[in-house]
Amino acid sequence: MYTWSFAPIIQASDLFLWGAWITVVYTAGSIAIGLVLGLAVCFARLSGIGPLNWFAQGFQELFRCTPLLVQLLWIYYALPLLLGFDMPNWAAALLTLSLYAAAFYAEVFRGGIVSIDKGQFEAGAAIGMSGWQVMRRIILPQAIRRMMPAFINQSVTQFKNTSLVSVISVADLTYMASIVNGQTYRPLESYTVVAVLYFVILFPMMKFADYIEHRMRRGN
Amino acid sequence: MTSASSAPASSSSVSSPAASDIVLEARGITKCFGALTVLHGIDLALKAGEVVSIIGPSGSGKSTFIRCMNMLEKPDAGEILFRNRRVGEKHRGSGDLLGQGELRRHVGMVFQHFNLFPHMSVLENVIEGPVIVQRKSRAEAVEIAMDYIAKVGLAEKRDARPDQLSGGQKQRVAIARALAMQPDALLLDEVTSALDPELVGEVLGVVRDLANQGMTMVIVTHEISFAADVSDRVVFMENGRIVAQGLPETILRRPDNERLKAFLARFHG
Ligand SMILES: Nc1ncnc2c1ncn2[C@@H]1O[C@H](COP(=O)(O)OP(=O)(O)OP(=O)(O)O)[C@@H](O)[C@H]1O
Ligand SMILES: [Mg+2]
């Protein structure tokens, strides 16, 4: 019978906390950058300018149809060979996560915008609004509401995906679990604690997404 | 509204003296959707204070044409003139060309399906144009908006959301929204077609009041007796062409065109 012992783990709690903090930082950072990039990609796709649209679409397919782990390894180990200079692991991690997020967010945004009735664009135009005014005043406020559940879901996924950066030795929560395991020889406790920590952070986010979605369903 | 028509020196398109009181004009409007030509060179000039009704069978191009008049649909050939100024492709005008944004500031449109902004209250829907497009102060916009909201009989609904209104109320808000821009002309595309029969009257009442107050309008409608009542001129369209036009009593009571007769026969049963 296995005897659980959390004492060594609790001694290493500052490592876990630091790891959790790093995970939050990479998630927040890549969400922030991914949001801005994703908006740009989304508008490129809706621009009606052929080359811009194709380029944006190509970018999206590239990042949506390859595994994040492969992207991470490629950008960290392969891309520097093309560029001719090394990239620190934190930069490779943040870059990959951001591009990955941008590709998916762009699709979430685009879906939200194209779901708005054509009559809304026309009603805005008919009172003399410019394309940008219609977008900002009429379309986006409605589209953002509609895309919120998908956006939160994608962000939850992003949080989980951040665990992959541990393979290029970024000291996130998952990486810390292996460090603590190495120090304490207690894999069961180490990895259980890490799983529980992820759950404790993500469960409320997931519930929040469900709540928003439920509220919107009723609203419509 | 300042009149843009009094600049003959700079304009090459002023032709006849009577042209000066023409607010909106379509010249040779042709429109294709892919291989299908929906409009075949339509001409229509709208004088200040004139009410023109467009009737015709489904698919004859009435909506496409009225949408060309404020450039929501881009004609493949022909031109739209607002107070003798040609309207260009861009939102803003340049040189001789009037911008589409400027055109739409002066020519309002009301749609069959209302297209109210669902995330805004009635009042916010109506002040949106004056505040965002005309850059009026909120206070001034509210004053103007409340005037029109009261005119369409919805003063007590100012804070309601569109989804709390009946179809007829929604359409009256949409009319107030167009009027709040204080346009020189109004385009109405089957504004009662999406309404339950018992709600048609309240909307037609508002349009009738506008006609009586001298609003310049193009009305696409299937309400033949209403068209007979309010119009100065009735235009009959078929297959993308104007087949007949004239005074309502001539067109609707003593038609001399076979196809027009066939069309009207359907309404008289
Ligand atoms: N966006 C579009 N793409 C392709 N075809 C179109 C489009 N809009 C209209 N059409 C076609 O153009 C023709 C004219 O349509 P339009 O809506 O102008 O007719 P209408 O006279 O307004 O008819 P209704 O009385 O049914 O409203 C129809 O054959 C229609 O199918
Ligand atoms: Mg129509």
mmCIF file of N, CA and C in Angstrom, chain A residues 117-120 122-130 133 137-138 141-142 219, chain B residues 67 72 91 101 104 111 115-120 128-129 132-133 135 177 181:
data_model
loop_
_atom_site.group_PDB
_atom_site.id
_atom_site.type_symbol
_atom_site.label_atom_id
_atom_site.label_comp_id
_atom_site.label_asym_id
_atom_site.label_seq_id
_atom_site.Cartn_x
_atom_site.Cartn_y
_atom_site.Cartn_z
ATOM 1 N N ASP A 117 -25.984 39.896 -38.904
ATOM 2 C CA ASP A 117 -26.841 40.048 -40.076
ATOM 3 C C ASP A 117 -26.340 41.174 -40.991
ATOM 4 N N LYS A 118 -26.394 40.918 -42.292
ATOM 5 C CA LYS A 118 -25.961 41.893 -43.291
ATOM 6 C C LYS A 118 -26.735 43.207 -43.147
ATOM 7 N N GLY A 119 -27.987 43.101 -42.713
ATOM 8 C CA GLY A 119 -28.820 44.289 -42.523
ATOM 9 C C GLY A 119 -28.230 45.278 -41.531
ATOM 10 N N GLN A 120 -27.435 44.789 -40.576
ATOM 11 C CA GLN A 120 -26.814 45.681 -39.599
ATOM 12 C C GLN A 120 -25.750 46.555 -40.262
ATOM 13 N N GLU A 122 -25.789 47.359 -43.376
ATOM 14 C CA GLU A 122 -26.497 48.271 -44.277
ATOM 15 C C GLU A 122 -27.175 49.403 -43.530
ATOM 16 N N ALA A 123 -27.748 49.072 -42.358
ATOM 17 C CA ALA A 123 -28.419 50.112 -41.582
ATOM 18 C C ALA A 123 -27.407 51.156 -41.124
ATOM 19 N N GLY A 124 -26.220 50.710 -40.754
ATOM 20 C CA GLY A 124 -25.169 51.651 -40.355
ATOM 21 C C GLY A 124 -24.743 52.505 -41.536
ATOM 22 N N ALA A 125 -24.498 51.857 -42.667
ATOM 23 C CA ALA A 125 -24.087 52.590 -43.864
ATOM 24 C C ALA A 125 -25.175 53.573 -44.283
ATOM 25 N N ALA A 126 -26.450 53.174 -44.120
ATOM 26 C CA ALA A 126 -27.560 53.998 -44.599
ATOM 27 C C ALA A 126 -27.715 55.300 -43.819
ATOM 28 N N ILE A 127 -27.152 55.380 -42.599
ATOM 29 C CA ILE A 127 -27.174 56.680 -41.920
ATOM 30 C C ILE A 127 -25.842 57.406 -42.117
ATOM 31 N N GLY A 128 -25.058 56.939 -43.080
ATOM 32 C CA GLY A 128 -23.871 57.696 -43.478
ATOM 33 C C GLY A 128 -22.598 57.319 -42.746
ATOM 34 N N MET A 129 -22.629 56.202 -42.006
ATOM 35 C CA MET A 129 -21.418 55.808 -41.286
ATOM 36 C C MET A 129 -20.366 55.283 -42.251
ATOM 37 N N SER A 130 -19.104 55.491 -41.905
ATOM 38 C CA SER A 130 -18.009 54.895 -42.664
ATOM 39 C C SER A 130 -17.893 53.429 -42.272
ATOM 40 N N GLN A 133 -16.697 53.091 -38.775
ATOM 41 C CA GLN A 133 -17.708 53.464 -37.770
ATOM 42 C C GLN A 133 -18.736 52.345 -37.600
ATOM 43 N N ARG A 137 -19.088 50.751 -33.971
ATOM 44 C CA ARG A 137 -20.300 51.120 -33.228
ATOM 45 C C ARG A 137 -21.391 50.056 -33.310
ATOM 46 N N ILE A 138 -21.455 49.367 -34.457
ATOM 47 C CA ILE A 138 -22.600 48.482 -34.688
ATOM 48 C C ILE A 138 -22.197 47.006 -34.637
ATOM 49 N N PRO A 141 -19.669 45.561 -31.149
ATOM 50 C CA PRO A 141 -20.368 45.361 -29.864
ATOM 51 C C PRO A 141 -21.255 44.118 -29.864
ATOM 52 N N GLN A 142 -21.880 43.828 -30.997
ATOM 53 C CA GLN A 142 -22.723 42.632 -31.074
ATOM 54 C C GLN A 142 -21.881 41.375 -31.240
ATOM 55 N N GLY A 219 -30.603 35.546 -23.369
ATOM 56 C CA GLY A 219 -30.730 36.904 -23.907
ATOM 57 C C GLY A 219 -31.280 36.903 -25.325
ATOM 58 N N ARG B 67 -32.011 50.437 -53.768
ATOM 59 C CA ARG B 67 -30.735 50.325 -53.060
ATOM 60 C C ARG B 67 -29.598 50.958 -53.861
ATOM 61 N N LEU B 72 -26.163 51.489 -51.797
ATOM 62 C CA LEU B 72 -25.945 50.248 -51.049
ATOM 63 C C LEU B 72 -25.640 49.133 -52.045
ATOM 64 N N HIS B 91 -16.361 56.595 -49.868
ATOM 65 C CA HIS B 91 -17.183 57.098 -48.776
ATOM 66 C C HIS B 91 -17.157 58.625 -48.734
ATOM 67 N N GLY B 101 -20.918 58.490 -48.377
ATOM 68 C CA GLY B 101 -21.270 58.870 -47.012
ATOM 69 C C GLY B 101 -22.101 60.143 -47.004
ATOM 70 N N ARG B 104 -25.615 59.513 -48.312
ATOM 71 C CA ARG B 104 -26.484 58.811 -47.357
ATOM 72 C C ARG B 104 -26.837 59.679 -46.165
ATOM 73 N N PHE B 111 -35.788 49.983 -44.125
ATOM 74 C CA PHE B 111 -35.712 48.643 -44.698
ATOM 75 C C PHE B 111 -36.948 47.813 -44.340
ATOM 76 N N ASN B 115 -33.968 46.439 -39.308
ATOM 77 C CA ASN B 115 -32.532 46.541 -39.042
ATOM 78 C C ASN B 115 -32.193 47.539 -37.947
ATOM 79 N N LEU B 116 -32.975 47.516 -36.874
ATOM 80 C CA LEU B 116 -32.604 48.335 -35.715
ATOM 81 C C LEU B 116 -31.347 47.745 -35.096
ATOM 82 N N PHE B 117 -30.605 48.571 -34.365
ATOM 83 C CA PHE B 117 -29.414 48.088 -33.691
ATOM 84 C C PHE B 117 -29.850 47.453 -32.366
ATOM 85 N N PRO B 118 -29.736 46.122 -32.244
ATOM 86 C CA PRO B 118 -30.356 45.437 -31.103
ATOM 87 C C PRO B 118 -29.658 45.718 -29.769
ATOM 88 N N HIS B 119 -28.408 46.194 -29.833
ATOM 89 C CA HIS B 119 -27.681 46.446 -28.590
ATOM 90 C C HIS B 119 -27.882 47.869 -28.083
ATOM 91 N N MET B 120 -28.799 48.598 -28.710
ATOM 92 C CA MET B 120 -29.048 49.977 -28.296
ATOM 93 C C MET B 120 -30.531 50.172 -28.003
ATOM 94 N N GLU B 128 -27.854 57.815 -32.874
ATOM 95 C CA GLU B 128 -26.579 57.292 -33.380
ATOM 96 C C GLU B 128 -26.064 58.102 -34.579
ATOM 97 N N GLY B 129 -26.916 58.303 -35.560
ATOM 98 C CA GLY B 129 -26.498 59.050 -36.755
ATOM 99 C C GLY B 129 -26.116 60.491 -36.439
ATOM 100 N N ILE B 132 -22.768 60.322 -34.165
ATOM 101 C CA ILE B 132 -21.555 59.716 -34.723
ATOM 102 C C ILE B 132 -21.242 60.259 -36.119
ATOM 103 N N VAL B 133 -22.277 60.466 -36.925
ATOM 104 C CA VAL B 133 -22.026 60.882 -38.304
ATOM 105 C C VAL B 133 -22.032 62.403 -38.441
ATOM 106 N N ARG B 135 -21.861 64.481 -35.910
ATOM 107 C CA ARG B 135 -21.058 65.041 -34.825
ATOM 108 C C ARG B 135 -21.784 66.136 -34.042
ATOM 109 N N ARG B 177 -35.316 56.941 -36.847
ATOM 110 C CA ARG B 177 -33.851 56.924 -36.977
ATOM 111 C C ARG B 177 -33.415 57.580 -38.289
ATOM 112 N N MET B 181 -31.700 62.182 -39.044
ATOM 113 C CA MET B 181 -30.610 62.734 -39.860
ATOM 114 C C MET B 181 -31.087 63.975 -40.622
#
